[in-house]
XYZ file of N, CA and C in Angstrom:
585
model
N 0.780 -1.158 0.079
C 0.042 -0.140 0.036
C 0.830 1.350 -0.212
N 0.810 2.093 -0.955
C 1.738 3.364 -1.157
C 1.042 4.697 -0.204
N 1.915 5.446 0.159
C 1.432 6.572 1.307
C 0.977 7.456 0.419
N -0.085 8.142 0.766
C -0.506 9.534 -0.383
C 0.332 10.562 0.682
N 0.735 11.783 0.041
C 1.326 12.809 0.673
C -0.156 13.683 0.682
N -0.397 15.034 1.670
C -1.141 15.611 2.012
C -1.443 16.620 1.084
N -0.800 16.766 -0.141
C -1.123 17.475 -1.187
C -1.721 16.639 -2.077
N -1.199 15.316 -2.323
C -2.366 14.523 -3.043
C -3.628 14.177 -2.572
N -4.002 14.168 -1.042
C -5.402 14.224 -0.498
C -5.945 15.429 -1.113
N -5.292 16.921 -0.803
C -6.296 17.735 -0.937
C -6.645 18.023 -2.207
N -5.700 17.926 -3.359
C -6.433 17.231 -4.906
C -7.332 16.824 -4.964
N -7.381 15.354 -4.112
C -8.361 14.554 -4.712
C -9.759 15.201 -3.906
N -9.625 16.180 -2.846
C -10.786 16.488 -2.376
C -11.321 17.902 -2.925
N -10.340 18.316 -3.768
C -11.142 19.445 -4.687
C -11.781 18.925 -5.746
N -11.193 17.848 -6.114
C -11.807 17.041 -7.309
C -13.065 16.722 -7.048
N -13.589 16.232 -5.852
C -14.769 15.716 -5.343
C -15.586 16.832 -4.503
N -14.974 18.101 -4.833
C -15.655 19.132 -3.998
C -17.420 19.379 -4.146
N -17.633 18.975 -5.013
C -19.182 19.045 -5.852
C -19.639 18.084 -5.182
N -18.987 16.729 -4.564
C -19.725 15.912 -4.130
C -19.994 16.233 -2.852
N -19.700 16.792 -2.201
C -19.775 17.135 -0.547
C -20.993 17.722 -0.275
N -21.607 17.092 0.452
C -22.903 17.615 1.043
C -22.727 18.344 2.358
N -23.061 19.624 2.236
C -23.209 20.371 3.922
C -24.351 20.119 4.586
N -24.635 18.997 5.133
C -25.743 18.683 5.651
C -26.363 19.248 7.253
N -24.972 19.891 7.795
C -25.646 21.078 8.974
C -26.021 22.082 8.754
N -26.336 22.759 7.509
C -27.074 23.615 6.897
C -28.465 23.302 6.775
N -28.821 22.018 6.553
C -30.010 21.559 6.016
C -31.176 21.438 7.068
N -32.378 21.808 6.624
C -33.541 21.674 7.752
C -33.772 19.954 7.705
N -34.515 19.499 8.637
C -34.961 18.172 8.735
C -35.859 18.081 7.544
N -35.658 17.062 7.029
C -36.788 16.411 5.666
C -36.005 16.413 4.655
N -36.399 16.016 3.717
C -36.128 15.427 2.082
C -35.482 16.665 1.352
N -33.973 16.242 0.967
C -33.308 17.303 -0.092
C -32.902 16.244 -1.278
N -32.884 17.098 -2.509
C -32.508 16.360 -3.815
C -31.360 16.873 -4.306
N -30.565 16.438 -4.760
C -29.434 16.805 -5.403
C -28.929 15.969 -6.884
N -28.874 16.738 -7.910
C -28.123 16.051 -9.150
C -26.964 16.422 -9.503
N -26.811 15.080 -10.097
C -25.354 15.304 -10.516
C -25.200 14.821 -12.245
N -24.340 15.526 -13.284
C -24.424 14.958 -14.558
C -22.780 14.137 -14.456
N -22.704 13.046 -14.383
C -21.337 12.349 -14.544
C -20.764 12.038 -16.018
N -19.508 12.148 -15.948
C -18.870 12.292 -17.530
C -17.796 10.823 -16.874
N -16.826 11.271 -18.087
C -15.558 10.738 -17.832
C -14.529 11.294 -16.956
N -14.507 12.747 -16.751
C -13.869 13.189 -16.067
C -13.991 12.565 -14.452
N -15.199 12.374 -14.221
C -15.529 11.773 -12.957
C -14.662 10.474 -12.505
N -14.901 9.494 -13.517
C -14.047 8.251 -13.377
C -12.672 8.522 -13.060
N -12.081 9.473 -13.798
C -10.386 9.793 -13.592
C -9.950 10.401 -12.427
N -10.793 10.677 -11.615
C -10.616 11.000 -10.376
C -10.100 9.395 -9.735
N -10.890 8.790 -10.042
C -10.894 7.396 -9.208
C -9.740 6.233 -10.387
N -9.136 7.210 -10.995
C -7.994 6.466 -11.788
C -8.911 5.292 -12.565
N -10.061 5.696 -13.039
C -10.721 4.277 -13.453
C -11.138 4.704 -15.231
N -10.342 3.744 -16.093
C -10.386 4.332 -17.494
C -10.998 2.918 -18.338
N -12.208 2.565 -17.787
C -12.924 1.344 -18.544
C -13.740 1.913 -19.508
N -14.209 2.980 -19.656
C -15.250 3.622 -20.567
C -14.551 4.528 -21.276
N -15.053 4.805 -22.980
C -14.476 5.471 -23.822
C -15.033 6.817 -23.237
N -16.341 7.045 -22.968
C -17.332 7.921 -22.751
C -18.353 7.619 -21.698
N -18.609 8.594 -20.864
C -19.978 8.214 -20.209
C -20.868 9.405 -19.924
N -22.147 9.079 -19.911
C -23.366 9.961 -19.707
C -23.989 9.714 -19.019
N -23.974 10.113 -17.468
C -24.685 9.312 -16.337
C -25.523 10.554 -15.552
N -26.583 10.281 -15.314
C -27.488 11.153 -14.368
C -27.762 10.505 -13.059
N -27.251 11.520 -12.021
C -27.163 10.621 -10.555
C -28.293 11.556 -10.042
N -29.025 10.853 -9.047
C -30.210 11.450 -8.689
C -30.056 11.230 -6.952
N -29.917 12.219 -5.943
C -29.736 11.706 -4.660
C -30.438 12.359 -3.665
N -31.230 11.516 -3.018
C -32.355 12.316 -2.244
C -31.910 11.521 -0.530
N -31.415 13.172 -0.130
C -31.074 12.982 1.169
C -32.103 13.650 2.353
N -32.010 12.194 3.453
C -33.264 12.879 4.094
C -32.844 13.124 5.832
N -32.802 14.221 6.017
C -32.062 14.668 7.340
C -33.101 14.036 8.546
N -32.782 13.506 9.431
C -33.441 13.006 10.804
C -32.557 13.641 11.618
N -33.363 13.756 12.985
C -32.925 14.025 14.147
C -31.416 13.398 14.466
N -31.251 12.488 14.360
C -29.836 11.679 14.866
C -29.002 10.868 13.669
N -29.704 10.770 12.634
C -28.857 10.331 11.074
C -29.575 11.016 10.041
N -28.854 10.450 8.736
C -29.091 10.756 7.866
C -29.496 9.556 6.741
N -30.786 10.112 5.808
C -30.701 8.396 4.817
C -30.354 8.887 3.820
N -29.558 8.529 2.843
C -29.565 8.768 1.489
C -29.828 7.421 0.471
N -30.561 8.475 -0.471
C -30.855 6.832 -1.588
C -30.530 7.607 -2.949
N -29.706 6.946 -3.250
C -29.145 7.252 -4.893
C -29.525 6.519 -6.005
N -29.897 6.842 -7.278
C -30.309 6.523 -8.460
C -29.550 7.000 -9.751
N -29.115 6.243 -10.244
C -28.494 6.663 -11.643
C -29.134 6.153 -13.027
N -28.902 6.691 -13.945
C -29.210 6.133 -15.261
C -28.572 6.657 -16.368
N -28.085 6.165 -17.279
C -27.308 6.564 -18.521
C -26.809 5.617 -19.286
N -25.798 5.859 -20.187
C -25.053 5.261 -21.098
C -23.587 5.403 -20.648
N -22.886 4.337 -21.126
C -21.419 4.061 -20.837
C -20.665 3.639 -22.027
N -19.811 3.728 -22.887
C -19.434 3.874 -24.392
C -18.206 2.717 -23.667
N -18.243 1.311 -24.168
C -17.476 -0.022 -24.110
C -17.282 -0.693 -25.266
N -16.274 -1.203 -25.265
C -16.057 -2.218 -26.624
C -16.997 -3.629 -26.203
N -17.484 -4.047 -27.332
C -18.370 -5.337 -27.357
C -17.111 -6.604 -27.025
N -17.674 -7.370 -25.894
C -16.780 -8.600 -25.513
C -16.375 -9.353 -26.841
N -17.330 -9.835 -27.587
C -17.120 -10.506 -28.764
C -16.763 -10.075 -30.017
N -17.181 -8.745 -30.495
C -16.189 -8.289 -31.870
C -15.599 -6.984 -31.569
N -15.007 -6.386 -30.238
C -14.396 -5.082 -29.973
C -15.404 -4.071 -30.574
N -16.475 -4.071 -30.977
C -16.991 -2.753 -31.600
C -17.466 -1.860 -30.325
N -17.298 -0.696 -30.625
C -17.484 0.202 -29.224
C -19.182 0.529 -29.637
N -19.706 0.428 -28.493
C -21.377 0.993 -28.547
C -21.752 1.261 -27.128
N -22.863 2.067 -27.273
C -23.263 2.806 -25.813
C -24.197 1.728 -25.141
N -23.963 1.361 -23.797
C -24.386 0.419 -23.142
C -25.227 1.176 -22.169
N -26.501 0.874 -21.922
C -27.415 1.445 -21.296
C -27.306 0.751 -19.620
N -27.158 1.811 -18.661
C -27.043 1.243 -17.098
C -27.919 2.131 -16.423
N -28.399 1.146 -15.531
C -28.994 1.894 -14.440
C -29.054 1.212 -12.960
N -29.251 1.863 -11.436
C -29.507 1.300 -10.558
C -29.566 2.467 -9.378
N -29.584 1.692 -8.416
C -29.666 2.640 -7.162
C -29.255 1.952 -5.854
N -29.429 2.417 -4.840
C -28.455 1.953 -3.416
C -29.226 3.208 -2.170
N -28.859 2.403 -1.153
C -29.225 3.172 0.118
C -28.123 3.451 1.177
N -28.080 4.582 1.727
C -26.756 4.588 2.634
C -27.555 5.631 3.915
N -27.259 4.697 4.783
C -27.648 5.302 6.439
C -25.875 6.218 7.026
N -26.394 7.286 7.313
C -25.457 7.794 7.741
C -25.503 8.141 9.282
N -24.415 7.772 10.238
C -25.052 7.781 11.373
C -23.769 8.516 12.013
N -23.595 9.019 13.352
C -22.423 9.655 13.878
C -21.879 8.785 15.229
N -20.740 8.527 15.195
C -19.889 8.002 16.482
C -18.806 8.764 16.706
N -17.796 7.875 17.215
C -16.285 8.304 17.911
C -15.449 8.448 16.813
N -15.544 7.229 16.035
C -14.430 7.576 14.571
C -15.254 7.241 13.369
N -14.437 7.677 12.278
C -15.025 7.397 11.098
C -14.790 5.891 10.897
N -16.030 5.045 9.955
C -16.159 4.088 9.639
C -17.081 3.994 8.728
N -16.472 3.468 7.386
C -17.184 2.688 6.139
C -16.857 1.803 5.806
N -16.873 0.813 6.730
C -16.531 -0.631 6.595
C -17.569 -1.561 5.933
N -18.961 -1.315 6.405
C -20.326 -1.412 5.885
C -20.679 -0.668 4.413
N -21.061 -1.304 3.490
C -21.183 -0.457 2.260
C -22.298 0.262 2.410
N -23.386 -0.193 3.469
C -24.825 0.483 3.831
C -24.883 1.515 4.594
N -23.762 1.507 5.634
C -23.634 2.231 6.623
C -22.515 3.113 6.711
N -22.590 4.291 7.235
C -21.419 5.203 7.255
C -21.419 5.876 8.579
N -20.260 5.966 9.274
C -20.139 6.195 10.514
C -19.229 7.262 10.289
N -19.775 8.734 10.800
C -19.197 10.015 10.634
C -18.668 10.476 12.218
N -17.753 11.088 12.582
C -17.479 11.189 14.003
C -18.146 12.800 14.348
N -18.631 12.651 15.644
C -19.219 13.450 15.999
C -18.637 15.130 15.785
N -19.400 15.893 15.192
C -19.202 17.193 14.760
C -18.988 17.652 13.205
N -18.890 16.320 12.579
C -18.657 16.642 11.311
C -19.904 17.353 10.784
N -19.397 18.097 9.948
C -20.452 18.909 9.204
C -20.955 18.589 7.774
N -20.293 17.465 6.957
C -20.668 17.305 5.466
C -20.166 16.186 5.299
N -21.025 15.071 4.227
C -20.411 13.845 3.691
C -20.022 14.099 2.118
N -19.157 13.078 2.006
C -18.458 13.178 0.424
C -19.112 11.884 0.001
N -19.943 11.969 -1.317
C -20.771 10.724 -1.517
C -20.055 10.198 -2.960
N -19.114 10.835 -3.271
C -18.565 10.827 -4.550
C -18.178 8.880 -4.650
N -17.345 8.349 -3.839
C -16.853 6.963 -3.599
C -18.144 6.061 -3.555
N -19.401 7.015 -3.109
C -20.682 5.869 -3.301
C -21.231 5.625 -4.794
N -21.351 7.189 -5.418
C -21.384 7.176 -6.600
C -20.483 6.317 -7.476
N -19.473 6.559 -7.460
C -18.433 5.536 -8.302
C -18.632 4.175 -8.507
N -18.751 3.662 -7.067
C -18.917 2.455 -6.983
C -20.356 1.710 -7.259
N -21.205 2.348 -7.117
C -22.521 2.409 -7.678
C -22.712 2.212 -9.028
N -22.244 3.031 -9.807
C -22.024 2.911 -11.115
C -21.513 2.015 -11.765
N -20.107 1.719 -11.394
C -19.318 0.557 -11.413
C -19.767 -0.750 -11.566
N -20.458 -1.231 -10.604
C -20.921 -2.129 -9.793
C -22.176 -2.546 -10.915
N -22.570 -1.549 -11.795
C -23.920 -1.798 -12.122
C -23.565 -2.046 -13.954
N -22.572 -2.112 -14.154
C -22.149 -2.537 -15.600
C -21.885 -3.985 -15.779
N -22.618 -4.744 -16.502
C -22.454 -5.980 -16.568
C -20.929 -6.598 -16.937
N -20.765 -7.922 -16.658
C -19.446 -8.594 -16.822
C -19.518 -8.719 -17.956
N -20.543 -9.007 -18.818
C -20.176 -9.379 -20.176
C -21.028 -8.313 -21.078
N -20.194 -7.547 -21.751
C -20.730 -6.381 -22.548
C -20.945 -6.786 -23.994
N -22.002 -6.893 -24.394
C -22.285 -7.551 -25.569
C -23.171 -6.611 -26.787
N -22.571 -6.209 -27.792
C -23.427 -5.301 -28.635
C -24.688 -5.585 -29.044
N -25.756 -4.648 -28.445
C -27.227 -4.964 -29.105
C -27.353 -5.834 -30.533
N -26.436 -5.296 -31.551
C -26.579 -5.798 -33.091
C -25.859 -7.358 -32.977
N -25.241 -7.534 -31.948
C -25.117 -9.472 -31.956
C -26.355 -9.886 -31.728
N -27.081 -9.705 -30.599
C -28.444 -10.299 -30.372
C -29.327 -10.216 -31.544
N -29.673 -9.303 -31.958
C -30.536 -9.130 -33.138
C -30.011 -9.442 -34.528
N -28.664 -9.789 -34.495
C -28.270 -9.677 -36.174
C -28.114 -8.681 -36.858
N -28.251 -7.359 -36.461
C -28.181 -6.482 -37.242
C -26.500 -5.927 -37.560
N -25.711 -6.436 -36.368
C -24.222 -5.945 -36.910
C -23.658 -7.190 -37.834
N -22.855 -6.535 -38.621
C -21.680 -7.106 -39.453
C -20.187 -6.681 -39.389
N -20.121 -7.554 -38.579
C -18.220 -7.476 -38.649
C -17.509 -8.587 -39.010
N -16.360 -8.122 -39.303
C -15.231 -9.320 -39.840
C -15.198 -10.285 -38.579
N -15.215 -9.954 -37.582
C -15.168 -11.160 -36.121
C -16.216 -12.074 -36.192
N -17.482 -11.258 -36.632
C -18.858 -12.329 -36.135
C -18.825 -13.031 -37.420
N -18.199 -12.555 -38.428
C -18.542 -13.265 -39.894
C -17.443 -14.696 -39.527
N -16.349 -14.484 -39.214
C -15.514 -15.694 -38.463
C -16.094 -16.278 -37.442
N -16.354 -16.123 -36.664
C -17.603 -17.012 -35.813
C -18.178 -17.487 -35.852
N -19.229 -16.708 -37.139
C -20.306 -17.864 -37.454
C -19.815 -19.211 -38.445
N -18.474 -18.570 -39.293
C -17.695 -19.632 -40.015
C -17.213 -20.740 -39.278
N -16.918 -20.385 -38.220
C -16.119 -21.365 -37.563
C -17.194 -22.555 -36.252
N -18.367 -21.786 -36.172
C -19.576 -22.281 -35.470
C -19.924 -23.210 -36.176
N -20.281 -22.808 -37.666
C -20.963 -23.712 -38.907
C -20.094 -25.160 -39.012
N -18.380 -24.831 -38.898
C -17.386 -25.519 -39.278
C -17.647 -27.053 -38.011
N -17.541 -26.362 -36.874
C -17.790 -27.323 -36.116
C -18.888 -28.251 -35.808
N -19.957 -27.558 -36.309
C -21.237 -28.201 -36.203
C -21.151 -29.463 -37.298
N -20.523 -28.792 -38.879
C -20.198 -30.213 -39.694
C -19.842 -30.973 -39.255
N -18.554 -30.906 -38.290
C -17.506 -31.744 -37.463
C -18.285 -32.758 -36.891
N -19.164 -32.349 -36.145
C -20.080 -32.915 -35.009
C -20.866 -33.864 -35.823
N -21.514 -33.522 -36.879
C -22.500 -34.143 -37.701
C -21.677 -35.625 -38.405
N -20.766 -34.968 -38.827
C -20.293 -36.349 -39.766
C -19.562 -37.162 -38.513
N -19.392 -36.897 -37.521
C -18.732 -37.859 -36.352
C -20.217 -38.741 -35.661
N -21.240 -38.108 -35.717
C -22.271 -38.580 -35.677
C -22.808 -39.912 -36.664
N -22.597 -39.315 -37.800
C -22.824 -40.497 -38.958
C -21.815 -41.533 -39.169
N -20.918 -41.458 -38.503
C -19.837 -42.237 -38.422
C -19.878 -43.427 -37.695
N -20.298 -42.714 -36.525
C -21.002 -43.724 -35.369
C -21.954 -44.872 -35.835
N -22.830 -43.880 -36.892
C -24.449 -44.734 -37.164
C -23.853 -46.037 -38.237
N -22.556 -45.469 -39.241
C -21.873 -46.503 -40.029
C -21.231 -47.374 -39.438
N -21.404 -48.303 -38.321
C -20.504 -48.902 -37.695
C -20.879 -50.386 -38.528
N -19.672 -50.979 -38.627
C -19.862 -52.458 -39.438
C -20.978 -53.193 -38.741
N -21.850 -54.108 -39.180
C -22.836 -54.527 -38.547
C -22.424 -55.569 -37.720
N -21.290 -56.226 -37.989
C -20.352 -57.592 -37.617
C -20.222 -56.950 -36.323
N -19.927 -55.464 -35.555
C -19.491 -55.311 -34.362
C -20.973 -55.614 -33.774
N -22.134 -55.340 -34.014
C -23.055 -55.424 -33.305
C -23.294 -56.916 -32.822
N -22.936 -57.750 -33.896
C -23.325 -59.168 -33.444
C -21.919 -59.364 -32.301
N -20.946 -58.874 -32.548
C -19.890 -59.078 -31.088
C -20.517 -58.494 -29.841
N -20.989 -57.140 -30.199
C -21.419 -56.816 -28.779
C -22.725 -57.797 -28.187
N -23.573 -58.493 -29.105
C -24.477 -59.134 -28.676
C -24.207 -60.119 -27.780
N -23.109 -60.939 -28.266
C -22.377 -62.110 -27.521
C -22.059 -61.550 -26.240
N -21.494 -60.353 -26.206
C -20.993 -60.029 -24.886
C -21.687 -59.912 -24.001
N -23.137 -58.833 -24.666
C -24.247 -58.585 -23.458
C -25.385 -60.109 -23.167
N -25.012 -61.024 -23.949
C -26.175 -62.329 -23.651
C -25.532 -63.294 -22.770
N -24.121 -62.952 -22.238
C -23.637 -64.015 -21.101
C -24.703 -63.896 -19.897
């Protein structure tokens, strides 16, 4: 684990400044926040999996007397290469998560649904939660919609179809060979089973 200098931490905090919610000045009740997420956001976390991203995040913070409840929702697209063809496409993603913020003696974010902030804290940084929620909503297998409906025509897909057809032909030939076994073998098999 490499240590970060105070300078690096300050730069990182400046980058996530718009995701700091100063809850101390908010009245009890629900408060809504909206964020437009692009690749610049993921660069803060040194995450470069998306060619492009356009995601809207909606956060509802409910301030209660002893805690905060946050509900996150996101919807949008990330541009990624297809796992089968390497063709780039816009993948639709959406998701949601809940977070409870309580107050205690020390900061603790071990539980992904519960954040403990030290007494006297006046703001909460939600950038890490937005980042994780979005990244975890992207499926492991990313398949271009044109592969599923047959509208995408690429060299890679053509080759894949050719190979699949060849494999099917080989399997059929092997099945036919098994069917065309010399009938004398059948008689020998019968002798073995008639014992």
